[in-house]
Each structure stands twice: as C-alpha cells, then as structure tokens.
N, CA, C and O atoms as a DFTB+ gen file, in Angstrom:
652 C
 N C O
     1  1      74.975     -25.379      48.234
     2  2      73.829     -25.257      49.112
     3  2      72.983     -26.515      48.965
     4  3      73.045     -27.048      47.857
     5  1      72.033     -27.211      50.081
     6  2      71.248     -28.306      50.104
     7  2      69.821     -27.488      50.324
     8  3      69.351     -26.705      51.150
     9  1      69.327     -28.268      48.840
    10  2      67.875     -27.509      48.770
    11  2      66.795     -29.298      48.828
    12  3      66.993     -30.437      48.405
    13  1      65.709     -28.612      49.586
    14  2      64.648     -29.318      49.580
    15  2      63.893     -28.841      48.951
    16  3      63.877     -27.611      48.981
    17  1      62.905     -29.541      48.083
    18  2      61.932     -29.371      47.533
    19  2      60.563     -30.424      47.709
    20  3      60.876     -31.611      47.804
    21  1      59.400     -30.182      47.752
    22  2      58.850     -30.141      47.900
    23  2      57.539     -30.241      46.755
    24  3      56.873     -29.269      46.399
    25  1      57.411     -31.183      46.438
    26  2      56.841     -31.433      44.499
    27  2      57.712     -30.973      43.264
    28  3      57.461     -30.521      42.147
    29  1      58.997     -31.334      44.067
    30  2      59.935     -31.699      43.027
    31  2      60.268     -32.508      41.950
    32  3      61.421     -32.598      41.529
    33  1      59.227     -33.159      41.437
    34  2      59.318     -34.280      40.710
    35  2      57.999     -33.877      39.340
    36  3      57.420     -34.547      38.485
    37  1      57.994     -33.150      39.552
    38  2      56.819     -32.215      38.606
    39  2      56.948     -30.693      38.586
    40  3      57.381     -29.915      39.437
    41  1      56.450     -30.500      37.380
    42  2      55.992     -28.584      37.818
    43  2      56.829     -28.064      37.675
    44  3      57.737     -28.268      36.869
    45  1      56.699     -27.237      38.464
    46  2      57.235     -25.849      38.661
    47  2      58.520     -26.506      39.978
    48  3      59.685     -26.124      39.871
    49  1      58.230     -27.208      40.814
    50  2      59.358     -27.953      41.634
    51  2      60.172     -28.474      40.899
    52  3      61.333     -28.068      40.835
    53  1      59.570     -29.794      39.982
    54  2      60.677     -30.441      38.811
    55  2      61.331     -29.244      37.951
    56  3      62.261     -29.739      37.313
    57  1      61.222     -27.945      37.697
    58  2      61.715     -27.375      36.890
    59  2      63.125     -26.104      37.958
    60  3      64.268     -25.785      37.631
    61  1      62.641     -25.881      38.697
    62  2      63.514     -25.342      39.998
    63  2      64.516     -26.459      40.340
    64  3      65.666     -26.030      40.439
    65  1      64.350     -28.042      40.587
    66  2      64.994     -29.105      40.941
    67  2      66.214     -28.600      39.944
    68  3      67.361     -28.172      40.069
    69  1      65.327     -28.890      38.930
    70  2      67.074     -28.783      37.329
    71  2      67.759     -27.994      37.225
    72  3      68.935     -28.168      36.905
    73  1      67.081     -26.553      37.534
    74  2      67.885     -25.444      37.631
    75  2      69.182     -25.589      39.216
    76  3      70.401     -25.454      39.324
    77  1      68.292     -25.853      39.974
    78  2      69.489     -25.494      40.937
    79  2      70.343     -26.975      40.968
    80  3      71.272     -27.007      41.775
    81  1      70.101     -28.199      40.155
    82  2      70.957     -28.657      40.063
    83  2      72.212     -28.315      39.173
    84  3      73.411     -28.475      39.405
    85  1      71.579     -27.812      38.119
    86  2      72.620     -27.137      37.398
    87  2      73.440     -26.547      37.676
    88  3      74.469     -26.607      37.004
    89  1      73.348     -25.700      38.810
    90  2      74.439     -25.057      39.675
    91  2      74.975     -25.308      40.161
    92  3      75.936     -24.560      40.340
    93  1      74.938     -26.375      40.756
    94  2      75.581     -27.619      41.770
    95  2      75.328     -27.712      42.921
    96  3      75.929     -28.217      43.869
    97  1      74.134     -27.056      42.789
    98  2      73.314     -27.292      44.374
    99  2      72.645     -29.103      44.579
   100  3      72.034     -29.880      43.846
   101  1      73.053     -29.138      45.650
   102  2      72.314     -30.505      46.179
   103  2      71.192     -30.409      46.461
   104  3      70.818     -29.539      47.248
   105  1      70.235     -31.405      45.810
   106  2      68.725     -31.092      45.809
   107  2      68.061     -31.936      45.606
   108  3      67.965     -32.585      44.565
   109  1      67.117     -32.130      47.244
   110  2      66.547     -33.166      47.587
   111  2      64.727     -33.003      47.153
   112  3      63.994     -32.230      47.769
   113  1      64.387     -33.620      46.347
   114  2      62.753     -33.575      45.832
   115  2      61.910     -34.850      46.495
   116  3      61.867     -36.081      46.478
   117  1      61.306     -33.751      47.058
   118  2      60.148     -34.733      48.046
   119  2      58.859     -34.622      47.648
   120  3      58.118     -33.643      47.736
   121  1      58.521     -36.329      46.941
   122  2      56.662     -36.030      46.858
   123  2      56.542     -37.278      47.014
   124  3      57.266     -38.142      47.509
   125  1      55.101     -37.274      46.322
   126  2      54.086     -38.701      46.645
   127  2      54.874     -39.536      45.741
   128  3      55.286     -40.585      46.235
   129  1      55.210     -39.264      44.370
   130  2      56.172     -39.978      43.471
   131  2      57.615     -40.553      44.330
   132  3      58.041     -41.708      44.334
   133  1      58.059     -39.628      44.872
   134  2      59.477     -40.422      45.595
   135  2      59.558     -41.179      47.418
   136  3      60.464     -41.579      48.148
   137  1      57.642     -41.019      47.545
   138  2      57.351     -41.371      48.842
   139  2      57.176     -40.959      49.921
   140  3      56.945     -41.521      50.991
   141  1      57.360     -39.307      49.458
   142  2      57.127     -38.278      50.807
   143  2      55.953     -37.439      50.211
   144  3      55.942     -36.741      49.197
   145  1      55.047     -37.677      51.045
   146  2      53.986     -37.287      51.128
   147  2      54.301     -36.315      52.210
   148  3      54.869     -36.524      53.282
   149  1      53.707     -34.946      51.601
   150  2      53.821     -33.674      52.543
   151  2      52.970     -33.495      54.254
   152  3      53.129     -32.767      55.234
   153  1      51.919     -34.767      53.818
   154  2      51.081     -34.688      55.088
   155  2      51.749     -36.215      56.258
   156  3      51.171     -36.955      57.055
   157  1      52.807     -36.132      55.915
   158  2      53.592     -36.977      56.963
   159  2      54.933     -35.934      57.795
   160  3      56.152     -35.946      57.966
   161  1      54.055     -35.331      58.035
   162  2      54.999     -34.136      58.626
   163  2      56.399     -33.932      59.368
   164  3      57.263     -33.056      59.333
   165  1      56.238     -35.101      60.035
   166  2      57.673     -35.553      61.176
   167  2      58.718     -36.037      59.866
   168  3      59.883     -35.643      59.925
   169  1      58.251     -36.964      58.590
   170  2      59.323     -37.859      57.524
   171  2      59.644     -36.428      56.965
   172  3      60.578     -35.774      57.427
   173  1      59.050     -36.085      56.219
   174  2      59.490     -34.887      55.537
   175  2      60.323     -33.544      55.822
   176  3      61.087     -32.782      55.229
   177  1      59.622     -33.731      57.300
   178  2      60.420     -32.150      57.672
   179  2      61.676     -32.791      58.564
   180  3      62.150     -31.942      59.319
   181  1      62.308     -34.060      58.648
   182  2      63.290     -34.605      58.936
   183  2      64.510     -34.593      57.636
   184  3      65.731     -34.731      57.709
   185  1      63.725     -34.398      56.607
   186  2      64.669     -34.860      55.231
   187  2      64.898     -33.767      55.178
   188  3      66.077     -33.446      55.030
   189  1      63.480     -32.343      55.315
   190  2      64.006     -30.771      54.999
   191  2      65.194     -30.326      56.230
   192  3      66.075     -29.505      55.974
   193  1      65.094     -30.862      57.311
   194  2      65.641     -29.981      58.439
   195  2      67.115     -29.917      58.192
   196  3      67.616     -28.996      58.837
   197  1      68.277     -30.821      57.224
   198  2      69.520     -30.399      57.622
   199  2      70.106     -29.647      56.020
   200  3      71.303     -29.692      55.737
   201  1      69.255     -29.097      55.246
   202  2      69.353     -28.460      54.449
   203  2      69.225     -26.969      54.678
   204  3      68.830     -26.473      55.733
   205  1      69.604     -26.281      53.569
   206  2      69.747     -24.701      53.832
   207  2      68.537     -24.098      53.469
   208  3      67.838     -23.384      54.187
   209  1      68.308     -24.473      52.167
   210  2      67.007     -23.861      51.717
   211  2      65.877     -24.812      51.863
   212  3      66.110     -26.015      51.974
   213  1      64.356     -24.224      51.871
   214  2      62.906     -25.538      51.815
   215  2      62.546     -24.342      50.561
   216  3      62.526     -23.115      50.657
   217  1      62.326     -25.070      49.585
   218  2      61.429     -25.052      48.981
   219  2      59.790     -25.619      48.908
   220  3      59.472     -26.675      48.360
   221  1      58.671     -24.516      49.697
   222  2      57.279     -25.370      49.803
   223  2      56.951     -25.047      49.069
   224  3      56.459     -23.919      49.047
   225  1      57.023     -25.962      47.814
   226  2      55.832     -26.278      46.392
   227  2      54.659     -26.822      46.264
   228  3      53.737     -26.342      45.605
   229  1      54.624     -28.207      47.102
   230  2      53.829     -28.972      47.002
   231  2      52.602     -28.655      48.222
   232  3      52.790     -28.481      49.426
   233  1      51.502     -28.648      47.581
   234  2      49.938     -28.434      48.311
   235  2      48.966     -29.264      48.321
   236  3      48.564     -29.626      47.216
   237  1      48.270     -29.837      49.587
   238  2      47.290     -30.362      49.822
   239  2      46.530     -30.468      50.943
   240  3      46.978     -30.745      52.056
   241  1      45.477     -30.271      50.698
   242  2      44.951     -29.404      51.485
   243  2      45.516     -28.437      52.674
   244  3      45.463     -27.249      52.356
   245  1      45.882     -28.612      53.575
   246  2      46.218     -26.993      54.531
   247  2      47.896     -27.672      54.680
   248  3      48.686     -26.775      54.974
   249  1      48.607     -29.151      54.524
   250  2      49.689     -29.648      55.029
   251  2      50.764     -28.898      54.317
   252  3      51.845     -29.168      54.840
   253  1      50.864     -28.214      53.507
   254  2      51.827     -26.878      52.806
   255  2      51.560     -25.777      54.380
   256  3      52.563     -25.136      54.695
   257  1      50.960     -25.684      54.812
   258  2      51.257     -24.492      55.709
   259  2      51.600     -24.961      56.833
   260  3      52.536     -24.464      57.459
   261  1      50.597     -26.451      57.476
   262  2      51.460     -26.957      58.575
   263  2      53.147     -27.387      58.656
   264  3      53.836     -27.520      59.667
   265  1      53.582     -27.569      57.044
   266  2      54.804     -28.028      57.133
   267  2      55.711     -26.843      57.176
   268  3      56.805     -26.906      57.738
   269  1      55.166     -25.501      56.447
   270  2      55.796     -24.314      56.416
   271  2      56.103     -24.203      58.333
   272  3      57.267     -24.150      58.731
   273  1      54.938     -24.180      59.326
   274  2      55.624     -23.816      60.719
   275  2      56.282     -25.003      61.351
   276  3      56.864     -24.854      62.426
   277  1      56.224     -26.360      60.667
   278  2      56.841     -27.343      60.933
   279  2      58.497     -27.121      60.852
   280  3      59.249     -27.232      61.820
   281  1      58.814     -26.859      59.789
   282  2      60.020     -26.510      59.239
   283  2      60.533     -24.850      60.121
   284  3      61.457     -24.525      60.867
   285  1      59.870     -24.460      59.782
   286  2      60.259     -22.761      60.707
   287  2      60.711     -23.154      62.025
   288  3      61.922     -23.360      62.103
   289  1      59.921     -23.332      63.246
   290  2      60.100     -24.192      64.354
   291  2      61.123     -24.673      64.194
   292  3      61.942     -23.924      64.727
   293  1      61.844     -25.914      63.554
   294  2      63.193     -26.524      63.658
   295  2      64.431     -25.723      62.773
   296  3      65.518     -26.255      62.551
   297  1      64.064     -24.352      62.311
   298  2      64.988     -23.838      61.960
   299  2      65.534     -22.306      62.983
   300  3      66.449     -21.489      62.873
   301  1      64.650     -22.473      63.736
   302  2      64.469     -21.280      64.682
   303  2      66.170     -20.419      64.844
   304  3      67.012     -21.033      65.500
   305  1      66.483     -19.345      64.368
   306  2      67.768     -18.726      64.804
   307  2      68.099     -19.159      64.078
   308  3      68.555     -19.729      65.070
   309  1      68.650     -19.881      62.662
   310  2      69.597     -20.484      62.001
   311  2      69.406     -19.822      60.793
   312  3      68.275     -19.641      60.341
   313  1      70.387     -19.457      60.250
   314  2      70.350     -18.430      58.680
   315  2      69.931     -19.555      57.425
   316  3      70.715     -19.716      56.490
   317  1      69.088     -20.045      57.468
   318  2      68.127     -20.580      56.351
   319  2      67.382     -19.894      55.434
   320  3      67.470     -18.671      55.542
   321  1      66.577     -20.364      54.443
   322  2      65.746     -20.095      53.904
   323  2      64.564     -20.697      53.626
   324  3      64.799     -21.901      53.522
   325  1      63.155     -20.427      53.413
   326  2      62.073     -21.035      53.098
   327  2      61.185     -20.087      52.299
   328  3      60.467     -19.119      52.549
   329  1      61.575     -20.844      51.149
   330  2      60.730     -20.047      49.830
   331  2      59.068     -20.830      49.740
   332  3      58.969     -22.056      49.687
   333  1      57.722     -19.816      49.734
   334  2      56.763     -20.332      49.878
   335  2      55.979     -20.294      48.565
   336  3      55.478     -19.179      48.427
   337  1      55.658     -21.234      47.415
   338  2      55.041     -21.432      46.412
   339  2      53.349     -20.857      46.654
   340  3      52.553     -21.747      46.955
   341  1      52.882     -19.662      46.552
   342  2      51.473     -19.398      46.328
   343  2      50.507     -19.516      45.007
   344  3      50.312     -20.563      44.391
   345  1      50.045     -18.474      44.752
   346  2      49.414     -18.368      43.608
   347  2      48.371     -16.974      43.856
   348  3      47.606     -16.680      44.774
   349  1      48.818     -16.156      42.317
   350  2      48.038     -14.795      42.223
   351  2      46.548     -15.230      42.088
   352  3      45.710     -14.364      41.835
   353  1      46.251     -16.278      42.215
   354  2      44.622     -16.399      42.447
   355  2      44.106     -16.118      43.682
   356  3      42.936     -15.907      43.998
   357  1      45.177     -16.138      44.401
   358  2      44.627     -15.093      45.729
   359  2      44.027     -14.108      45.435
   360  3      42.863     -14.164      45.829
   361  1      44.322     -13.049      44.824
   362  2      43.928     -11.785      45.041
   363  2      42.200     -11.981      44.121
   364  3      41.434     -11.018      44.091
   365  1      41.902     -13.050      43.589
   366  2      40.610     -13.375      43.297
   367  2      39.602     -12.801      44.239
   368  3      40.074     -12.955      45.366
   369  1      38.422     -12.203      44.317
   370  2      37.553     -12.410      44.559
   371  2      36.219     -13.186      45.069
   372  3      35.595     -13.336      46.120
   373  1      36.129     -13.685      43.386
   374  2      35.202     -15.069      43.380
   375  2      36.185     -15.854      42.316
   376  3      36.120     -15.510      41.135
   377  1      36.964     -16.749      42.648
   378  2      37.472     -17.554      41.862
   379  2      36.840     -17.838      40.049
   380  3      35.723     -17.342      39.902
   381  1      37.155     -18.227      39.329
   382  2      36.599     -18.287      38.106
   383  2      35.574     -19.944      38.219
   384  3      34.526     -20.111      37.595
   385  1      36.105     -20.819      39.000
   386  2      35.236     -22.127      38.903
   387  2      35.603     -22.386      40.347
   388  3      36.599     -22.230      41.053
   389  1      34.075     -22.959      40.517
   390  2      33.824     -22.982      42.276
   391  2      34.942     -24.380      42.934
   392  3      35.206     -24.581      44.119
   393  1      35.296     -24.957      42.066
   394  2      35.877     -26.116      42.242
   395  2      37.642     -24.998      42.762
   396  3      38.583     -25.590      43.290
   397  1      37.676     -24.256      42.620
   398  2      39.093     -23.554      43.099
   399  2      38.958     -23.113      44.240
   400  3      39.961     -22.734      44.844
   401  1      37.746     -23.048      44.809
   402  2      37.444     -21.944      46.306
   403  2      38.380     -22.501      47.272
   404  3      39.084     -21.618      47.761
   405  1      38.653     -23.821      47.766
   406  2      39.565     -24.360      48.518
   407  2      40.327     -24.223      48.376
   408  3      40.802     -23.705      49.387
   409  1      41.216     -24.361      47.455
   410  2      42.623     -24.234      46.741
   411  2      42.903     -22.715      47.403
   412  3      43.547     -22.536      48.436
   413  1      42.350     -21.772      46.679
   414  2      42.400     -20.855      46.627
   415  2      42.677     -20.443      49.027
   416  3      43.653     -19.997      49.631
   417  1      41.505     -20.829      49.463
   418  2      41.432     -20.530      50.767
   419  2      43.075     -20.739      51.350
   420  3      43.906     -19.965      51.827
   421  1      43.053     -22.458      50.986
   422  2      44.303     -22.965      51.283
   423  2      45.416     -22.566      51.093
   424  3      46.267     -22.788      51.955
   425  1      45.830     -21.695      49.644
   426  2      46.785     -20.913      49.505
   427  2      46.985     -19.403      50.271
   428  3      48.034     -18.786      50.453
   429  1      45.710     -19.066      50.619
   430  2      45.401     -17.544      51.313
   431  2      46.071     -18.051      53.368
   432  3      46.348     -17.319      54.318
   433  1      46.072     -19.063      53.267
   434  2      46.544     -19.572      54.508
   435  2      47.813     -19.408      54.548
   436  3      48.302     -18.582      55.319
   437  1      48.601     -20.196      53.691
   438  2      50.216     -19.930      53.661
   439  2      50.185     -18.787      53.545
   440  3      50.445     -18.358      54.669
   441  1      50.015     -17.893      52.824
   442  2      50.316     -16.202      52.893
   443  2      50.281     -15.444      53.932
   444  3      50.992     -14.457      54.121
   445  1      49.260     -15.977      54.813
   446  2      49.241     -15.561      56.036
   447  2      50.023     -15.735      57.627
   448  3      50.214     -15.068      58.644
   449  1      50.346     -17.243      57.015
   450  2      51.377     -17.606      57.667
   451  2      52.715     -17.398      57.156
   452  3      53.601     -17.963      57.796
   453  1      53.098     -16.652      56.051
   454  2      53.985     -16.660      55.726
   455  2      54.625     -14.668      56.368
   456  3      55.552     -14.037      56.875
   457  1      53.674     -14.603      55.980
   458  2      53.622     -12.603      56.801
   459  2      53.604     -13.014      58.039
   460  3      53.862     -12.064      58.777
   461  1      53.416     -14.003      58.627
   462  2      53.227     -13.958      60.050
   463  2      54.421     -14.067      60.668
   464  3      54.951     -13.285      61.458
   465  1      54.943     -15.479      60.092
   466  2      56.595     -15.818      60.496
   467  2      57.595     -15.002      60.292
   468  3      58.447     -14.773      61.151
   469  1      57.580     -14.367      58.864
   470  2      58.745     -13.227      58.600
   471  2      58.428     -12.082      59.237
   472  3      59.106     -11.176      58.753
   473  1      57.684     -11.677      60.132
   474  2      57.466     -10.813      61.253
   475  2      57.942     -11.270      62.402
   476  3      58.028     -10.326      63.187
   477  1      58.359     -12.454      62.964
   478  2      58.741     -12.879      64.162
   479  2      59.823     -12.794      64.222
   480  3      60.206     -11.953      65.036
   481  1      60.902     -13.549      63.459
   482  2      62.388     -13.555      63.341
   483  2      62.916     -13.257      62.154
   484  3      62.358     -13.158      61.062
   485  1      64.494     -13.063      62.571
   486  2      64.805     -12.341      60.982
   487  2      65.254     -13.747      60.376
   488  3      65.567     -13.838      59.189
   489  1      65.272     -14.817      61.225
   490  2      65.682     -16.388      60.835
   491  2      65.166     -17.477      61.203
   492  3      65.024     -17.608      62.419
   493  1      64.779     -18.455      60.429
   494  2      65.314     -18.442      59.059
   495  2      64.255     -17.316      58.134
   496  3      63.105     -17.186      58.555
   497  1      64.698     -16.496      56.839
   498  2      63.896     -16.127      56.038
   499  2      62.965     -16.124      55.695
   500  3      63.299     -16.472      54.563
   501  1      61.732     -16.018      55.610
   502  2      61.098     -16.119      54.045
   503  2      60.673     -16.022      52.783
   504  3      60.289     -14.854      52.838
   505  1      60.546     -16.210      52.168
   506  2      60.265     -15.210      50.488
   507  2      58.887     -16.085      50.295
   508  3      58.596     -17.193      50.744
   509  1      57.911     -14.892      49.199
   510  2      57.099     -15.574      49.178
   511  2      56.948     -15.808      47.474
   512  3      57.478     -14.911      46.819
   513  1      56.377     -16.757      46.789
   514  2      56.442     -16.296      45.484
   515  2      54.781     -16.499      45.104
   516  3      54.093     -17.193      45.853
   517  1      54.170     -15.837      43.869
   518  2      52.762     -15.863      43.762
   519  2      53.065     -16.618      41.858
   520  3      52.952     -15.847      40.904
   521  1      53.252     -17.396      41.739
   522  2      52.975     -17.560      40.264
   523  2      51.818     -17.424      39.724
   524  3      50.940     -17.959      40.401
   525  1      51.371     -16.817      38.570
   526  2      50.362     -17.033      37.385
   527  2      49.879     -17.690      36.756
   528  3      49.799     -18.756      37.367
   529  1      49.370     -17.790      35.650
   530  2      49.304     -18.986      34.662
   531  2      50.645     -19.472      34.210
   532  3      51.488     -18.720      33.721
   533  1      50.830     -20.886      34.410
   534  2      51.979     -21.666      34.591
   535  2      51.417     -22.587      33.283
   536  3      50.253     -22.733      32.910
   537  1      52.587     -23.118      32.758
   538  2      51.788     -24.449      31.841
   539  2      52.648     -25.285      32.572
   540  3      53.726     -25.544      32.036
   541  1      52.382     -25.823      33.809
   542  2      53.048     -27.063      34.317
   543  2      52.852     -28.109      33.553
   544  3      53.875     -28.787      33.642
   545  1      52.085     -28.624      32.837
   546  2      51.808     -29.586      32.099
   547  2      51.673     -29.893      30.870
   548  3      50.594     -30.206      30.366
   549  1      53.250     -29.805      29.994
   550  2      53.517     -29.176      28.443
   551  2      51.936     -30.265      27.951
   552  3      51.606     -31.388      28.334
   553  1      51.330     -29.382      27.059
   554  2      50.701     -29.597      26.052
   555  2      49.122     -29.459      26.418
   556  3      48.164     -29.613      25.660
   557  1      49.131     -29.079      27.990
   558  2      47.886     -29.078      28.495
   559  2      47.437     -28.017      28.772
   560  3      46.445     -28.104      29.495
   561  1      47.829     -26.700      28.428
   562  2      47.919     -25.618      29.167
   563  2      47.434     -24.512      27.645
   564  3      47.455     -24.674      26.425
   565  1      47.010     -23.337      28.629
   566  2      46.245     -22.708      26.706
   567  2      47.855     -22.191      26.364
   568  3      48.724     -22.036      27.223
   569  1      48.036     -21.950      24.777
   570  2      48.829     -20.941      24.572
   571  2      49.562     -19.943      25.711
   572  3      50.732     -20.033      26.082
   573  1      48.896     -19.295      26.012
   574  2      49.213     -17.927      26.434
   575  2      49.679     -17.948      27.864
   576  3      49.758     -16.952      28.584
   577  1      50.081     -19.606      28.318
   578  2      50.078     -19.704      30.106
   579  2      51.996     -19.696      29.702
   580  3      52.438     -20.370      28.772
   581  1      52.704     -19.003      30.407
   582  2      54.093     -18.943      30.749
   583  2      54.513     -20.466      30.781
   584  3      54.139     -21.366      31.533
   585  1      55.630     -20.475      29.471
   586  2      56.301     -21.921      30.082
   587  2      57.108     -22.632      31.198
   588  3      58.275     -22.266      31.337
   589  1      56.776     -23.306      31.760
   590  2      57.251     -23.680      33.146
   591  2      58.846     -23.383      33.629
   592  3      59.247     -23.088      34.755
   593  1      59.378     -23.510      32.760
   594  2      60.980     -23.634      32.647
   595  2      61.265     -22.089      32.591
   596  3      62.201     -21.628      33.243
   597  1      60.712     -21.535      32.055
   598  2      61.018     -20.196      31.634
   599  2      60.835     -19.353      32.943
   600  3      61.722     -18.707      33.500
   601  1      59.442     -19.479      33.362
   602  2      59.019     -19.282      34.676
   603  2      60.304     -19.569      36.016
   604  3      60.808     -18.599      36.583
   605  1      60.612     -20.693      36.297
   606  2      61.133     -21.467      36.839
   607  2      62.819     -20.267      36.809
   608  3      63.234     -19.496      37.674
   609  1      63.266     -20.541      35.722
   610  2      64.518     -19.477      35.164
   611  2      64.148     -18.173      36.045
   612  3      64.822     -17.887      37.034
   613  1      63.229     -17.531      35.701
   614  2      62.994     -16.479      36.498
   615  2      62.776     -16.535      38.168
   616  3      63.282     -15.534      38.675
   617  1      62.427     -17.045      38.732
   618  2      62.171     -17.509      39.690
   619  2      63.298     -17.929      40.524
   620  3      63.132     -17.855      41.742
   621  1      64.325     -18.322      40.110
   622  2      65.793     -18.886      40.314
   623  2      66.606     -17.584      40.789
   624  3      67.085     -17.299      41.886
   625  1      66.584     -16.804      39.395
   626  2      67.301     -15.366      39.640
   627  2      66.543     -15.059      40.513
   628  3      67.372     -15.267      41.399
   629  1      65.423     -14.647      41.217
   630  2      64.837     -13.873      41.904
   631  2      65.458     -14.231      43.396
   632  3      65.885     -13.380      44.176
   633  1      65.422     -15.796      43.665
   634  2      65.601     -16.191      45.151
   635  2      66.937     -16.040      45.374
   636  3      67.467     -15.779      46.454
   637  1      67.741     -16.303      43.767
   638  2      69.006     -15.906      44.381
   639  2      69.490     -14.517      44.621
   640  3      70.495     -14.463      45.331
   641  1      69.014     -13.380      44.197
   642  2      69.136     -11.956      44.276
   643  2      68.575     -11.589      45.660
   644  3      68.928     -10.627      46.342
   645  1      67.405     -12.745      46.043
   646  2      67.109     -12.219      47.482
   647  2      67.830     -12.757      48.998
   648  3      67.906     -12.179      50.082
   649  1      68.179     -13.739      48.678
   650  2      69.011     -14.595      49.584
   651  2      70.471     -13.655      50.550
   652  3      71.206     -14.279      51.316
C-alpha cells in the first residue's frame, strides 16, 4: 500500500512513517522539513492523490481540514483511505491554557468535517483518531504522557483492523 503522511518527519507521523514502513508499505512523509508545507494545497495533495491511504497529521492553522476536503474531492468513488489526526482536547470545555483555544477550535473543525464527509460517501473512508497525552518529544514530555512509538503501535493495529 502507498501511504502519505503528513508531519511525517516528527511525532506521532515520524513514528506511524516507521511502522508502516516496516511492513513494506511505501510511505511518502510530507512536511515543512521535506518541503511540503500543508498550506500549499495543490503540491501536497498532488503527492497525496496517487496513493491509497492520507494520513492528516500535520496542523496549522485550519490547512489540515482544507487539505482533508482537498484530498476527499480527488478521491471521490475510489476505495481509499483518509485517517484524520485530532486530539481528545476537544471534548475540553475551557482548555487548560488560553494559548490552546485555537488549536483546540481548529481541531473541532476537522471533526466536523470529518463526520461530515463520512456521511456523504462510503468512498474514500474515513477514520478518525483523537490522541491524548503523547510525548512526541522524548525527554520533553511529563512522565505519565504515552510514549510516542507505543502510541503509534497502537494506532497501526487499529487502522489496520479498520480498513
């Protein structure tokens, strides 16, 4: 299978990248590090379009959701997949530090667009995933945040059990 990713070169993307390379999936990681910037919408969703799976990891400001119907749109009818990277800080309230309120909005967007699209057609797919405390960033993260890889492992089995 040809997977795109989408802040593949870090994170929780860099850690999904390894895994499904390990399998022998072909897997293309797109960010600001390898020159695809997610808010260049036409470059990126040209590199995602002849692959099977999109992985949308990467977020800034709302261009994770424009690229999510970017990508949908050119997959229209075709048995694909597009797995959508959120975060359980949605279900927040009042965020814990005001500096997240955007983030937070911005992620409540893809969710919405993500219920929206998998209501229209049965293709391509979507799955949505909500991660937790992640330690994307070994040594920066408290104790008690799930290690990325481990996370990532789980996350792997899941898309492939749903696929």
């Amino acid at each position: 299978m040809k997977i795109a990713i989408t802040g593949g070169t870090a994170g929780i993307g860099l850690a999904l990248a390894k895994l499904f390379e390990a399998d022998n999936h072909e897997v293309i990681s797109l960010s600001r590090r390898n020159g695809y910037n997610i808010r260049s919408l036409p470059k990126v969703a040209g590199m995602i379009e002849p692959c099977d799976m999109f992985i949308n990891n990467a977020q800034v400001g709302y261009a994770q959701t424009e690229l999510l119907f970017e990508v949908w749109r050119r997959w229209q009818g075709q048995q694909k997949y597009i797995v959508n990277i959120s975060t359980q800080m949605t279900d927040m309230l009042l965020p814990p530090k005001e500096e997240w309120d955007e983030y937070i909005i911005q992620k409540k967007a893809l969710e919405l667009a993500n219920q929206l699209l998998e209501n229209r057609n049965p293709w391509p797919r979507l799955l949505l995933v909500r991660p937790g405390s992640i330690a994307t960033q070994p040594g920066q993260a408290p104790p008690e945040y799930m290690d990325v890889d481990e996370y990532a492992q789980g996350v792997s089995n899941w898309i492939v059990k749903n696929i």
